[in-house]
XYZ file of C-alpha atoms in Angstrom:
779
model
C 0.398 -0.188 -0.064
C 1.547 3.852 -0.849
C 2.535 5.796 2.197
C -0.268 8.494 0.220
C -3.201 6.597 -0.332
C -6.064 7.099 2.246
C -6.649 4.141 5.037
C -10.364 3.637 6.369
C -8.530 3.776 10.009
C -6.184 5.952 11.556
C -2.785 3.781 12.207
C -0.804 6.434 13.810
C -2.054 8.020 17.576
C -2.971 11.483 17.846
C -0.063 13.761 18.891
C -1.574 14.039 22.438
C -1.414 10.373 23.036
C 2.296 10.370 22.739
C 4.511 12.139 25.420
C 8.268 12.133 24.381
C 9.636 11.303 27.528
C 7.260 7.984 28.275
C 5.363 9.843 31.327
C 2.964 13.106 31.153
C 2.078 15.750 33.536
C -1.714 14.978 34.286
C -4.287 17.611 35.840
C -7.127 16.509 37.977
C -9.665 19.110 37.459
C -13.052 19.374 39.124
C -15.791 20.355 36.489
C -18.960 22.160 36.941
C -21.169 19.605 35.269
C -20.926 15.848 34.273
C -19.008 13.820 36.975
C -18.855 14.571 40.538
C -15.585 13.266 40.458
C -12.531 15.197 39.379
C -11.369 14.309 35.514
C -8.087 13.607 34.231
C -6.433 16.393 31.608
C -3.107 16.317 29.674
C -1.032 19.637 30.639
C 0.440 20.539 27.453
C 4.230 21.453 27.450
C 3.524 24.871 27.305
C 1.720 24.973 30.674
C 3.445 22.878 32.396
C 5.622 26.004 33.953
C 2.812 27.958 35.095
C -0.231 25.764 36.074
C -0.541 25.114 39.943
C -2.826 23.535 41.875
C -5.541 25.803 42.893
C -5.972 27.863 39.605
C -8.985 27.666 37.040
C -8.375 26.147 34.180
C -10.354 25.852 30.524
C -11.076 22.405 29.610
C -13.064 20.694 26.774
C -15.873 18.285 28.164
C -17.981 15.871 26.713
C -18.251 14.811 22.676
C -18.393 18.162 21.506
C -15.748 19.534 22.912
C -17.418 22.203 25.069
C -15.341 24.262 27.064
C -15.694 24.690 30.607
C -14.209 26.563 33.453
C -12.791 24.091 36.078
C -10.264 23.787 38.988
C -7.217 22.154 38.945
C -7.105 20.179 42.457
C -4.146 17.932 41.530
C -1.061 17.650 39.738
C 0.918 14.347 38.960
C 3.719 12.735 36.551
C 2.186 9.576 35.304
C 3.713 6.965 33.056
C 2.081 6.861 29.737
C -0.802 4.204 30.015
C -2.415 4.051 26.307
C -5.544 5.927 27.591
C -6.684 9.073 25.785
C -6.339 11.995 27.432
C -7.777 15.563 26.291
C -5.645 18.920 27.108
C -6.111 21.403 29.200
C -6.983 24.409 26.786
C -5.917 27.189 28.858
C -5.763 28.924 31.838
C -8.094 31.253 33.741
C -6.123 32.767 36.324
C -3.392 34.928 36.427
C -2.234 33.076 39.948
C -3.643 30.182 42.057
C -6.831 31.215 44.392
C -6.650 28.349 46.698
C -3.771 26.871 48.646
C -3.390 23.444 48.877
C -4.824 23.623 52.540
C -7.774 25.057 51.470
C -8.258 22.754 48.398
C -7.879 20.132 51.433
C -10.423 21.826 53.422
C -13.074 22.106 50.592
C -12.642 18.222 49.620
C -13.512 17.884 53.476
C -16.616 19.956 53.234
C -17.968 18.236 49.911
C -18.019 14.636 52.129
C -19.133 15.984 55.114
C -22.144 18.298 53.615
C -23.006 15.870 50.891
C -22.455 18.128 47.888
C -20.527 18.630 44.707
C -16.777 19.640 45.330
C -17.443 22.369 42.789
C -20.209 23.707 44.926
C -18.275 24.433 47.473
C -15.369 25.692 45.468
C -17.560 28.219 44.507
C -18.365 29.480 47.768
C -14.753 29.724 49.029
C -13.946 31.964 46.372
C -16.117 35.289 45.934
C -17.675 35.906 42.774
C -15.654 39.136 42.994
C -12.761 37.080 43.277
C -13.811 34.735 40.163
C -14.418 37.639 38.168
C -11.327 39.931 38.816
C -14.026 42.241 40.023
C -12.602 46.485 40.334
C -9.867 45.478 37.317
C -9.789 45.949 34.062
C -7.345 45.268 31.539
C -4.350 48.202 30.576
C -1.224 49.105 28.230
C 1.314 50.003 30.810
C 4.336 51.951 29.846
C 8.033 51.297 30.848
C 11.496 51.904 29.376
C 13.759 49.236 28.047
C 16.880 47.903 29.874
C 19.109 49.357 27.340
C 17.405 52.698 27.163
C 20.557 54.538 27.174
C 21.911 53.213 24.529
C 18.949 53.447 22.196
C 18.507 56.938 22.945
C 21.893 58.247 22.282
C 21.289 57.222 18.462
C 18.079 59.150 18.500
C 17.036 62.887 18.000
C 14.987 64.008 20.970
C 12.775 67.152 21.512
C 13.030 68.511 25.265
C 9.588 67.151 25.990
C 10.588 63.636 24.957
C 13.610 63.666 27.071
C 11.626 64.489 29.834
C 9.309 61.821 29.417
C 11.652 59.487 29.426
C 13.447 60.861 32.621
C 10.147 60.409 34.429
C 9.147 56.971 32.824
C 12.973 55.817 33.902
C 12.282 56.913 37.486
C 9.206 55.486 38.415
C 9.201 52.369 40.231
C 6.299 50.873 38.176
C 5.089 50.564 34.634
C 2.262 53.541 34.217
C -0.558 54.039 31.624
C 0.210 56.626 28.884
C -2.549 59.105 30.368
C -0.673 58.880 34.054
C 2.441 59.702 31.823
C 1.240 62.497 29.972
C -0.470 64.006 33.207
C 2.798 63.535 34.926
C 5.007 65.593 32.544
C 2.427 67.981 31.548
C 1.882 66.757 27.455
C -0.247 65.270 25.518
C 0.261 61.626 24.577
C 1.332 62.372 20.886
C 4.943 62.450 21.945
C 4.696 59.602 24.181
C 3.321 57.328 21.241
C 5.885 58.707 18.968
C 9.049 57.241 21.749
C 6.793 53.618 21.335
C 7.016 53.467 17.549
C 11.070 54.284 18.332
C 11.113 51.435 20.848
C 12.468 54.416 23.494
C 9.309 52.891 25.526
C 7.913 49.489 25.660
C 4.227 48.472 26.432
C 2.507 45.810 28.009
C -0.887 44.629 28.285
C -1.895 43.631 31.754
C -5.076 43.890 34.312
C -4.872 46.652 37.267
C -6.751 47.908 39.523
C -9.486 50.651 39.162
C -9.429 51.671 42.841
C -8.341 51.054 46.081
C -10.573 50.880 49.163
C -8.334 51.606 52.303
C -10.484 52.942 55.435
C -9.858 56.277 56.923
C -7.676 56.057 60.238
C -9.363 55.313 63.636
C -7.396 57.033 66.772
C -6.081 54.071 68.605
C -7.240 52.639 71.849
C -4.893 51.197 74.672
C -5.740 47.656 76.110
C -8.055 47.450 79.103
C -6.890 45.993 82.180
C -8.208 42.427 82.726
C -9.858 41.191 85.819
C -8.835 37.938 87.365
C -11.589 35.409 85.398
C -10.659 37.726 82.240
C -6.895 37.146 82.710
C -7.429 33.165 83.511
C -9.558 33.108 80.002
C -6.571 34.688 77.958
C -3.907 32.592 79.599
C -6.176 29.320 78.514
C -6.263 31.065 74.585
C -2.608 31.695 74.636
C -1.274 28.379 76.058
C -1.679 26.131 72.851
C -0.902 29.200 70.769
C 2.428 28.950 72.137
C 2.681 24.853 72.063
C 1.664 25.649 68.343
C -0.923 23.401 68.637
C -4.542 22.802 68.536
C -7.607 23.220 70.888
C -10.960 24.746 71.117
C -11.346 26.655 74.011
C -15.311 27.078 74.646
C -15.436 31.296 76.596
C -18.638 31.140 78.640
C -19.005 34.221 79.439
C -22.006 36.314 80.841
C -23.652 39.179 78.732
C -21.225 42.085 79.637
C -18.054 40.044 81.048
C -15.588 41.563 78.829
C -14.971 38.555 76.029
C -14.458 40.630 73.695
C -11.372 42.620 75.294
C -10.066 38.912 75.828
C -10.129 38.329 72.238
C -8.246 41.302 71.564
C -5.619 40.968 73.988
C -5.328 37.321 72.487
C -5.388 38.774 69.087
C -2.698 41.017 70.008
C -0.447 38.625 70.960
C -0.898 36.584 67.470
C 0.291 39.593 65.830
C 2.904 39.863 67.642
C 4.064 36.471 66.672
C 3.818 37.513 62.584
C 0.898 35.693 62.338
C -2.865 36.506 61.516
C -6.349 36.187 62.950
C -10.095 35.663 61.901
C -12.866 36.785 63.943
C -16.332 35.658 62.738
C -19.227 37.397 64.006
C -22.968 37.058 62.990
C -24.002 39.765 60.237
C -26.082 41.740 62.162
C -23.094 42.442 64.842
C -21.069 43.810 62.404
C -22.129 47.392 63.639
C -19.795 50.287 63.251
C -19.166 49.900 66.849
C -17.867 46.331 66.043
C -15.715 47.794 63.213
C -14.073 50.468 65.000
C -13.251 48.758 68.209
C -10.677 46.431 66.213
C -9.645 49.235 64.025
C -8.526 51.099 67.218
C -6.673 48.194 68.159
C -5.155 47.116 65.046
C -3.014 48.812 61.771
C -4.498 46.514 59.108
C -8.297 45.260 59.523
C -10.366 43.465 57.147
C -14.232 44.051 57.488
C -16.016 41.602 55.192
C -19.723 42.021 54.842
C -22.734 41.301 52.947
C -22.828 45.076 51.754
C -19.460 44.894 50.391
C -19.452 45.522 46.609
C -17.169 42.746 44.846
C -14.919 45.199 43.821
C -14.168 45.923 47.456
C -14.470 41.999 47.958
C -11.655 41.718 45.255
C -9.504 43.867 46.735
C -10.098 42.874 50.589
C -9.198 39.430 49.316
C -6.001 40.315 47.649
C -5.046 42.300 50.564
C -5.557 39.082 52.594
C -3.575 36.859 50.404
C -0.970 38.824 50.540
C -0.168 38.740 54.344
C -1.168 42.596 54.252
C -3.911 42.632 56.812
C -3.576 41.445 60.485
C -7.268 40.744 61.395
C -10.052 39.630 59.347
C -13.210 40.351 60.654
C -16.344 39.095 59.083
C -19.770 37.265 58.890
C -20.251 33.465 58.025
C -17.751 33.408 54.688
C -15.152 34.855 56.006
C -13.826 31.569 57.700
C -12.612 30.848 54.126
C -10.292 34.463 54.213
C -7.158 33.153 52.538
C -4.659 34.151 55.413
C -1.479 32.513 54.778
C -0.142 32.976 58.149
C -3.147 32.274 60.157
C -2.735 32.085 64.024
C -5.846 32.058 65.535
C -9.649 31.998 64.811
C -12.288 33.224 66.879
C -16.155 32.760 66.539
C -18.111 35.133 68.457
C -21.690 34.547 69.560
C -21.257 30.988 68.709
C -24.633 29.633 69.366
C -25.813 32.041 66.011
C -27.995 30.617 63.532
C -26.556 32.446 60.844
C -23.382 30.675 60.998
C -25.122 28.155 58.901
C -25.795 28.529 55.350
C -29.242 27.792 54.046
C -28.086 27.097 50.313
C -25.516 24.507 48.974
C -22.841 24.036 50.084
C -25.238 23.728 53.748
C -22.010 24.367 56.222
C -21.625 25.876 59.520
C -19.195 28.056 59.716
C -18.296 26.799 63.475
C -17.718 23.468 62.191
C -15.671 24.819 59.228
C -13.637 26.934 61.277
C -12.942 23.837 63.659
C -11.579 21.657 60.486
C -9.708 24.456 59.260
C -8.035 25.108 62.587
C -7.235 21.668 63.548
C -5.886 21.233 60.178
C -3.385 24.594 60.603
C -2.754 23.897 64.125
C -4.379 26.869 65.749
C -6.810 27.710 68.393
C -10.226 28.013 67.959
C -11.953 30.121 70.402
C -15.614 29.554 70.616
C -17.331 32.662 72.591
C -21.186 32.840 73.697
C -23.383 34.010 76.996
C -25.463 31.015 75.452
C -23.588 28.246 74.237
C -25.185 25.834 71.589
C -25.910 22.949 73.402
C -23.878 21.286 70.812
C -20.866 23.271 72.075
C -21.680 22.916 75.515
C -21.680 18.804 75.374
C -18.566 18.841 73.593
C -17.137 20.646 76.439
C -18.633 18.230 79.291
C -17.279 15.253 77.208
C -13.758 17.380 76.763
C -13.722 17.748 72.963
C -13.541 21.374 74.156
C -12.065 23.029 77.043
C -14.395 24.693 79.087
C -13.481 28.481 80.164
C -16.036 30.655 82.051
C -16.490 34.581 82.585
C -19.105 34.445 85.380
C -19.610 38.009 86.152
C -19.974 41.469 84.287
C -16.795 43.837 83.932
C -16.172 46.255 87.028
C -18.227 43.932 89.491
C -21.640 45.488 87.603
C -24.450 43.180 88.776
C -27.038 41.348 85.960
C -30.108 43.269 85.629
C -33.068 42.130 87.545
C -35.692 40.015 85.227
C -39.244 40.496 86.109
C -42.053 37.900 83.989
C -45.135 39.604 83.212
C -48.124 37.085 82.913
C -50.502 38.043 80.294
C -52.646 35.569 81.326
C -53.451 37.735 84.089
C -53.755 40.510 81.598
C -56.806 39.194 79.935
C -58.904 37.662 83.125
C -58.533 41.347 84.770
C -59.862 42.651 81.333
C -57.145 45.016 80.521
C -56.668 47.667 77.937
C -55.714 45.828 74.467
C -52.482 46.238 73.505
C -48.932 45.100 73.082
C -47.538 46.884 76.060
C -48.872 45.762 79.465
C -49.421 48.028 82.309
C -46.412 46.801 84.109
C -44.449 47.445 81.059
C -45.920 50.772 80.352
C -44.855 52.151 83.889
C -41.761 50.768 83.897
C -41.060 52.664 80.493
C -42.425 55.925 81.933
C -39.913 55.495 84.853
C -36.971 54.968 82.429
C -37.811 57.601 80.175
C -38.507 59.979 83.197
C -35.128 59.469 84.279
C -33.567 60.107 81.050
C -32.684 56.319 80.276
C -33.400 54.584 76.971
C -35.736 51.581 76.145
C -35.238 48.484 74.007
C -38.521 46.810 72.830
C -38.166 43.110 71.320
C -40.966 41.872 69.556
C -40.058 38.885 66.947
C -42.673 39.582 64.534
C -42.743 42.221 61.675
C -45.854 43.898 60.227
C -48.862 45.000 61.943
C -51.339 42.269 62.086
C -50.231 38.979 62.024
C -53.473 37.706 60.990
C -56.527 38.217 59.237
C -59.608 36.220 60.024
C -63.840 36.526 59.274
C -65.428 36.213 62.443
C -68.400 34.925 60.912
C -67.355 32.321 58.559
C -63.986 31.643 60.206
C -61.562 31.860 57.066
C -58.010 32.804 57.142
C -56.708 35.216 54.778
C -53.730 33.459 53.269
C -51.018 33.421 50.297
C -52.240 31.446 47.242
C -48.490 30.119 46.618
C -47.652 29.238 50.333
C -50.742 28.293 52.300
C -49.563 30.604 55.045
C -51.560 33.597 56.689
C -51.038 36.996 55.124
C -49.393 39.507 57.526
C -50.936 42.931 57.428
C -48.404 45.756 56.875
C -50.172 49.265 57.659
C -47.937 51.738 55.910
C -49.138 50.846 52.026
C -52.717 48.894 53.363
C -51.167 45.302 52.334
C -51.415 42.128 53.153
C -47.848 40.302 52.576
C -46.288 36.733 52.397
C -43.173 36.835 54.319
C -41.841 33.819 52.763
C -42.845 34.265 48.810
C -43.323 38.050 48.931
C -46.837 37.536 47.526
C -49.101 40.723 48.132
C -52.179 41.997 47.856
C -54.577 44.836 48.737
C -55.974 44.903 52.775
C -59.332 43.385 52.517
C -62.172 45.414 53.541
C -64.540 42.147 53.928
C -64.013 38.641 53.950
C -62.944 37.100 50.425
C -65.349 34.522 51.612
C -68.499 35.416 52.890
C -68.045 39.119 52.166
C -68.798 39.761 55.655
C -67.518 43.239 56.189
C -66.351 43.033 59.938
C -63.006 40.871 58.816
C -60.982 41.000 62.072
C -57.234 42.043 62.080
C -55.299 40.733 65.096
C -52.049 39.571 66.345
C -49.110 41.700 67.086
C -46.104 43.052 65.052
C -43.503 45.461 65.063
C -45.723 48.141 63.024
C -48.678 47.606 65.171
C -46.177 47.923 68.137
C -44.691 51.293 67.055
C -48.068 52.778 66.531
C -48.736 51.879 70.285
C -45.569 53.258 71.460
C -45.934 56.462 69.939
C -49.816 56.748 71.145
C -48.468 56.282 74.478
C -45.469 57.853 74.449
C -45.737 60.767 72.019
C -42.705 63.240 73.442
C -39.796 60.377 73.275
C -38.227 59.873 69.719
C -39.104 56.241 68.796
C -37.632 54.230 65.874
C -38.242 50.599 64.483
C -35.829 48.023 63.261
C -36.776 45.094 61.213
C -36.611 43.901 57.604
C -39.401 46.441 56.306
C -37.310 49.396 58.275
C -33.649 48.644 57.399
C -33.579 47.861 53.601
C -31.123 50.614 52.530
C -27.664 49.567 52.426
C -26.497 51.630 56.038
C -29.742 52.254 57.603
C -28.746 49.659 60.418
C -25.671 51.347 60.919
C -27.792 55.085 60.797
C -30.164 54.004 63.189
C -27.582 52.543 65.855
C -25.696 55.834 65.500
C -29.024 57.731 66.757
C -30.089 55.777 69.143
C -26.436 55.567 70.558
C -26.256 59.320 70.660
C -29.403 59.826 72.635
C -31.321 61.040 69.620
C -33.837 58.309 69.595
C -34.666 57.195 73.256
C -37.244 54.084 72.366
C -35.624 51.314 70.250
C -38.053 48.566 68.750
C -37.800 45.773 66.527
C -37.025 42.303 65.926
C -34.089 39.871 66.778
C -32.101 42.359 64.874
C -31.794 44.674 68.242
C -31.229 41.765 70.658
C -27.564 41.046 70.425
C -24.175 42.456 70.317
C -25.417 46.063 71.000
C -23.558 48.149 73.769
C -25.450 51.042 75.141
C -24.928 52.109 78.487
C -27.960 54.219 78.643
C -30.091 51.456 78.177
C -32.013 51.386 81.507
C -34.923 49.103 80.036
C -35.485 46.320 77.816
C -38.797 44.674 77.708
C -39.749 41.296 75.746
C -43.071 42.352 74.253
C -43.871 38.411 73.491
C -41.436 36.068 74.712
C -43.468 33.007 73.213
C -43.762 34.017 69.549
C -41.215 31.339 68.602
C -40.873 28.928 72.182
C -44.032 26.879 70.696
C -43.029 25.855 67.037
C -42.605 22.352 65.864
C -38.700 22.697 66.348
C -36.974 20.237 68.838
C -34.427 23.390 69.324
C -37.433 26.278 70.215
C -37.133 25.876 73.570
C -33.199 26.822 72.955
C -33.692 29.540 70.728
C -36.234 31.253 72.853
C -33.938 30.696 75.929
C -31.249 32.351 73.691
C -32.994 35.161 72.599
C -34.503 36.389 75.832
C -30.934 36.092 77.821
C -29.298 38.397 74.944
C -31.676 41.140 74.759
C -31.630 40.916 78.494
C -27.938 41.792 78.333
C -28.386 44.508 76.401
C -29.422 46.598 79.959
C -27.295 47.064 82.760
C -24.317 47.821 81.035
C -23.727 51.269 82.779
C -23.287 53.008 86.400
C -26.954 53.342 86.122
C -28.026 49.464 86.068
C -30.996 48.191 84.296
C -34.119 46.142 84.474
C -35.962 43.431 82.174
C -39.788 42.877 82.148
C -40.883 39.600 80.177
C -44.217 39.433 79.018
C -45.304 35.520 78.587
C -48.347 33.476 78.429
C -46.341 30.812 80.275
C -43.966 32.001 82.585
C -43.553 28.620 84.545
C -41.604 27.540 81.612
C -38.364 25.960 81.895
C -36.916 28.179 79.314
C -38.654 31.556 80.294
C -37.619 30.725 84.170
C -33.836 30.117 83.265
C -33.569 33.281 81.542
C -35.171 35.306 84.000
C -32.213 34.192 86.252
C -29.496 34.477 83.729
C -28.961 30.725 84.626
C -27.408 28.789 81.253
C -26.630 25.561 83.613
C -30.524 25.484 85.131
C -31.706 25.528 81.167
C -29.114 22.974 80.046
C -29.578 20.473 82.866
C -33.139 20.615 81.571
C -32.915 20.278 78.348
C -30.305 17.775 77.682
C -31.789 14.924 79.377
C -35.107 15.429 77.155
C -32.963 15.273 74.109
C -30.553 12.197 75.054
C -34.312 10.395 75.499
C -35.696 11.614 72.710
C -32.315 10.805 70.754
C -32.159 14.270 69.438
C -28.777 16.195 69.030
C -26.287 16.937 70.594
C -26.256 12.991 71.369
C -27.022 12.168 67.917
C -26.035 13.896 64.461
C -28.560 14.945 61.740
C -29.626 14.975 58.674
C -33.010 16.421 57.221
C -34.020 15.414 53.658
C -36.704 17.791 52.220
C -38.766 17.100 48.537
C -40.658 19.345 46.829
C -42.928 19.457 43.717
C -46.071 21.631 42.236
C -47.753 18.317 42.339
C -48.213 17.022 45.811
C -49.002 13.229 45.418
C -45.536 13.216 42.921
C -43.697 15.120 45.493
C -44.986 12.462 47.946
C -44.404 9.181 46.128
C -41.127 10.671 45.916
C -39.947 11.294 49.397
C -41.368 7.786 50.365
C -38.653 6.551 47.688
C -36.171 8.396 48.893
C -36.882 7.107 52.355
C -37.177 3.709 51.443
C -33.344 4.177 49.648
C -32.051 5.235 52.868
C -33.502 2.456 55.230
C -31.816 0.154 52.211
C -28.381 1.959 52.632
C -28.538 2.025 56.185
C -28.822 -1.723 56.139
C -25.442 -2.375 54.231
C -23.640 0.194 55.936
C -21.366 -1.501 58.488
C -18.700 -0.824 60.835
C -16.641 -2.892 58.928
C -15.244 -0.079 56.763
C -13.820 3.678 57.536
C -16.158 5.060 55.539
C -19.010 2.779 56.556
C -18.835 -0.056 54.787
C -19.282 -1.118 50.899
C -22.830 -1.690 50.856
C -22.583 -5.406 51.313
C -24.952 -7.429 53.919
C -23.142 -7.044 57.396
C -21.187 -10.200 58.674
C -21.473 -11.498 62.701
C -18.246 -8.937 63.124
C -20.165 -6.091 61.790
C -23.549 -4.441 62.688
C -25.700 -1.923 60.816
C -25.640 1.671 61.582
C -27.826 2.254 64.258
C -30.103 5.137 62.955
C -33.788 6.545 63.558
C -35.781 7.505 60.601
C -38.686 10.169 61.509
C -41.050 10.541 58.082
C -41.486 11.532 55.193
C -44.017 13.936 56.698
C -45.847 17.296 55.151
C -43.014 19.466 56.314
C -44.239 22.272 59.120
C -44.765 24.936 56.111
C -46.411 22.109 54.042
C -46.635 24.508 50.638
C -44.162 27.421 50.092
C -43.849 29.335 46.830
C -46.452 26.759 44.753
C -44.513 23.828 45.653
C -45.662 21.161 48.400
C -43.105 20.113 50.312
C -42.541 16.658 52.351
C -39.145 16.248 54.799
C -38.037 13.599 56.742
C -35.075 13.688 59.513
C -32.462 10.813 59.884
C -30.380 10.475 63.508
C -27.552 8.727 64.457
C -25.131 8.343 67.044
C -22.522 7.761 64.268
C -22.167 10.367 62.282
C -19.569 8.838 59.240
C -22.058 5.998 58.811
C -25.410 8.317 58.752
C -23.545 10.047 56.380
C -22.204 7.332 54.286
C -25.714 5.802 54.374
C -27.303 9.200 52.880
C -24.883 9.228 50.360
C -25.376 5.809 49.121
C -29.342 6.270 48.962
C -28.728 9.896 47.150
C -26.305 8.396 44.736
C -27.896 8.721 41.077
C -30.999 9.770 42.741
C -33.389 10.856 39.655
C -36.364 12.640 40.836
C -39.229 13.391 38.712
C -39.832 16.147 36.401
C -40.074 19.254 38.520
C -39.666 17.497 42.022
C -36.460 18.848 43.702
C -34.796 17.692 46.832
C -32.130 18.820 49.210
C -30.134 17.280 51.822
C -28.948 19.391 55.026
C -26.522 17.910 57.335
C -26.620 18.977 60.251
C -29.758 20.860 60.032
C -30.640 24.088 62.428
C -34.197 24.695 60.245
C -36.850 22.621 60.855
C -39.969 24.087 59.315
């Protein structure tokens, strides 16, 4: 056969199948679609020196070789084994976005929270960083190394010589516009010098803005009391020993936990390392920012209102080691600190540290994993620790350190419960404010003090019902009662944002005496203004704090004394330190107490205790009135005594008896779909798959078994499955919801059973499902 004759089959291997040296560099790449596991790609010779683990790459995917962006998570040299590998098409990033340690953390998260590795990677690297927000591609000018030799052969004008002298003297390349402005010339002589080769140019991505904050007056460290010093020593001991330890700092409200954090961080910085401080988003007030900025030179504050450009700028500063302290909400746990020395989680009990969309991670557990991997201390602080953390401290997994008293010996405020059942039986005037609370407010305000009122329900009326036929005005999408908002006379659903004009008569029977009942923050505001018109009042809730900066401005007005009465939802209950507040009123402590959630009592205790801690922080002392229909409830009684031990002693045996966390691990699965019976049937199928998988997951393997039947030396996973059943909110946004709870004392094998049950799970059309590991939300 002639060599130039066409053949039916290729006999020579494709160029990318052959490697000169017999071995090849292979990159493992996580891609956004297709297989969950990383795919192998050949690294072309032109990219071998540039590609690093942690960079994004452009790779061909599928039969059509569609280009997608993925993350390079591993590089290894392999002998040629005859397998065809597609080549990486190109690099996306100028530098690696993730360190090897951070890649290991993301892989752990994917396994822990049963989600894709790609979902974790995209959550860890902010969108502003991926898109290089705040930067642009610019042409930068500089002089060549042999400028003197080249210029000696050229006839140059005075302007041209001045341009060259200036450009040669500047420390870094600049744009033509910057050069023209500095030398007071047009761009014409600059362009001529470029044509002659006396100025060289390069295209590079440059930053458009800098976001340095204005300097803040420095403050000196405070003198610690004996208990604070013990706490500080406990935190510094593992740091000096260069080992990991988790310290649970349990301090009553006003006990000076923040000062302990600050002095511990000072020691971290003295050793040339960086600290991450996580606080609830709602606590990122100007007061918090200023307190850290007044003690440290370089602080980055990360919060949800940052633009992508600002977030990208902070990320680069942190990654370069230019930032000493990173203060931020949940996602700040991923700050790319190259010299991490400590992580602090303030108000560690806060539910906002748990993300409500994939990856559904808890910042506390991620911080624990990161701190352990990097050998640094983790400090968890709270006046009302989560029962999970409290139990870990009781079993020796954490070290418990207590601050039992307020600083300067100030007493905790007296807490008085007001039994609302007596108000009803005595035919007290209608309204949210009882006679006792009204008198206490009058006394505090007349004495020059300030008042905080907590009601954790927004709107005017929380219930619209016809007294004639009993019909309740509900959301057509969610099957939940609409809330009346008086400002625009609308009935609003707080879950899907459906709204309709507030009805003047019953939509069912047309009766004109429709009743608006229930208390919301709008109605409370109206009542306060009616009873105390001479004192400025401000409402803080999701309806009034929508615009950027509104939260900060409201608190500044209250701090300055312009506002005398501050009322609102739970956003006013935490992290605020106002010495002139002498009265706190909890308008209805029962709002969340009777929800179908095993954590309802714990959340009520935490909320009442935390808001009570907003008063009595100054020399004038303070008082708390808690209005409730169930003053005998152990959570209310323990909060009234500021007694965490009493509450834990009541609640933990109940949890243990029922097999709930912290004595078991919990996975919640939610199925939703537009057709009720289809969603219900799929939920039942999913439950059957979990039961089958649980029988096969045994103790014979570190990952919980391989799915085979247990032998006599192995035992199937000990678990309890509740459901499937309609979720408490059975319909949201036109989708019917069913959920199930799976609990087991063996967290690893529980996750493995759920992983096997959901692997390759194909739901019917329009049916969606989620897995929430360590779920906090039960509704």
